[in-house]
């Protein structure tokens, strides 16, 4: 049974990309999809796809609408998790020797 759980967890993790977190947090910061895309130096459609993919992966709606980008309650709860995950990813490199 443990092997089955591990395989399912690995599949879920493989589907995830950190770029979704960056797009999500940048949209919150900029409160605008176009401004977020400009800041990230990508097309607006890339940020939109990232948000859609993150919402699909989570099974939750994170923003009330695509105009004001006001967070839903789930979005507010996930914001802290996204910030923590991003910080952990950034800091995980600091303990590794340079090659």
mmCIF file with all atom_site columns, C-alpha atoms in Angstrom, residues 62-96:
data_model
loop_
_atom_site.group_PDB
_atom_site.id
_atom_site.type_symbol
_atom_site.label_atom_id
_atom_site.label_alt_id
_atom_site.label_comp_id
_atom_site.label_asym_id
_atom_site.label_entity_id
_atom_site.label_seq_id
_atom_site.pdbx_PDB_ins_code
_atom_site.Cartn_x
_atom_site.Cartn_y
_atom_site.Cartn_z
_atom_site.occupancy
_atom_site.B_iso_or_equiv
_atom_site.pdbx_formal_charge
_atom_site.auth_seq_id
_atom_site.auth_comp_id
_atom_site.auth_asym_id
_atom_site.auth_atom_id
_atom_site.pdbx_PDB_model_num
ATOM 1  C CA . UNK A 1 62 ? -7.673  31.447 -6.257  1.00 0.00 ? 62 UNK A CA 1
ATOM 2  C CA . UNK A 1 63 ? -8.978  34.725 -7.720  1.00 0.00 ? 63 UNK A CA 1
ATOM 3  C CA . UNK A 1 64 ? -12.556 36.039 -7.704  1.00 0.00 ? 64 UNK A CA 1
ATOM 4  C CA . UNK A 1 65 ? -12.284 37.389 -11.246 1.00 0.00 ? 65 UNK A CA 1
ATOM 5  C CA . UNK A 1 66 ? -9.823  38.285 -13.989 1.00 0.00 ? 66 UNK A CA 1
ATOM 6  C CA . UNK A 1 67 ? -10.302 42.039 -13.622 1.00 0.00 ? 67 UNK A CA 1
ATOM 7  C CA . UNK A 1 68 ? -9.565  42.971 -10.013 1.00 0.00 ? 68 UNK A CA 1
ATOM 8  C CA . UNK A 1 69 ? -7.627  39.801 -9.150  1.00 0.00 ? 69 UNK A CA 1
ATOM 9  C CA . UNK A 1 70 ? -9.069  39.819 -5.657  1.00 0.00 ? 70 UNK A CA 1
ATOM 10 C CA . UNK A 1 71 ? -8.130  36.629 -3.842  1.00 0.00 ? 71 UNK A CA 1
ATOM 11 C CA . UNK A 1 72 ? -10.778 34.127 -2.814  1.00 0.00 ? 72 UNK A CA 1
ATOM 12 C CA . UNK A 1 73 ? -10.567 32.685 0.706   1.00 0.00 ? 73 UNK A CA 1
ATOM 13 C CA . UNK A 1 74 ? -8.692  29.699 -0.760  1.00 0.00 ? 74 UNK A CA 1
ATOM 14 C CA . UNK A 1 75 ? -6.364  32.122 -2.553  1.00 0.00 ? 75 UNK A CA 1
ATOM 15 C CA . UNK A 1 76 ? -5.664  33.985 0.688   1.00 0.00 ? 76 UNK A CA 1
ATOM 16 C CA . UNK A 1 77 ? -4.878  30.726 2.468   1.00 0.00 ? 77 UNK A CA 1
ATOM 17 C CA . UNK A 1 78 ? -2.661  29.509 -0.367  1.00 0.00 ? 78 UNK A CA 1
ATOM 18 C CA . UNK A 1 79 ? -0.738  32.802 -0.619  1.00 0.00 ? 79 UNK A CA 1
ATOM 19 C CA . UNK A 1 80 ? 1.222   32.093 2.563   1.00 0.00 ? 80 UNK A CA 1
ATOM 20 C CA . UNK A 1 81 ? 1.956   28.543 1.408   1.00 0.00 ? 81 UNK A CA 1
ATOM 21 C CA . UNK A 1 82 ? 3.154   29.832 -1.969  1.00 0.00 ? 82 UNK A CA 1
ATOM 22 C CA . UNK A 1 83 ? 5.434   32.373 -0.279  1.00 0.00 ? 83 UNK A CA 1
ATOM 23 C CA . UNK A 1 84 ? 6.870   29.679 2.001   1.00 0.00 ? 84 UNK A CA 1
ATOM 24 C CA . UNK A 1 85 ? 7.401   27.247 -0.874  1.00 0.00 ? 85 UNK A CA 1
ATOM 25 C CA . UNK A 1 86 ? 9.120   29.898 -2.995  1.00 0.00 ? 86 UNK A CA 1
ATOM 26 C CA . UNK A 1 87 ? 11.350  30.938 -0.114  1.00 0.00 ? 87 UNK A CA 1
ATOM 27 C CA . UNK A 1 88 ? 12.269  27.323 0.590   1.00 0.00 ? 88 UNK A CA 1
ATOM 28 C CA . UNK A 1 89 ? 13.192  26.744 -3.051  1.00 0.00 ? 89 UNK A CA 1
ATOM 29 C CA . UNK A 1 90 ? 15.380  29.850 -3.144  1.00 0.00 ? 90 UNK A CA 1
ATOM 30 C CA . UNK A 1 91 ? 17.118  29.079 0.141   1.00 0.00 ? 91 UNK A CA 1
ATOM 31 C CA . UNK A 1 92 ? 17.605  25.383 -0.646  1.00 0.00 ? 92 UNK A CA 1
ATOM 32 C CA . UNK A 1 93 ? 20.449  26.315 -2.987  1.00 0.00 ? 93 UNK A CA 1
ATOM 33 C CA . UNK A 1 94 ? 22.355  28.296 -0.371  1.00 0.00 ? 94 UNK A CA 1
ATOM 34 C CA . UNK A 1 95 ? 23.552  25.191 1.492   1.00 0.00 ? 95 UNK A CA 1
ATOM 35 C CA . UNK A 1 96 ? 24.926  23.495 -1.607  1.00 0.00 ? 96 UNK A CA 1
#
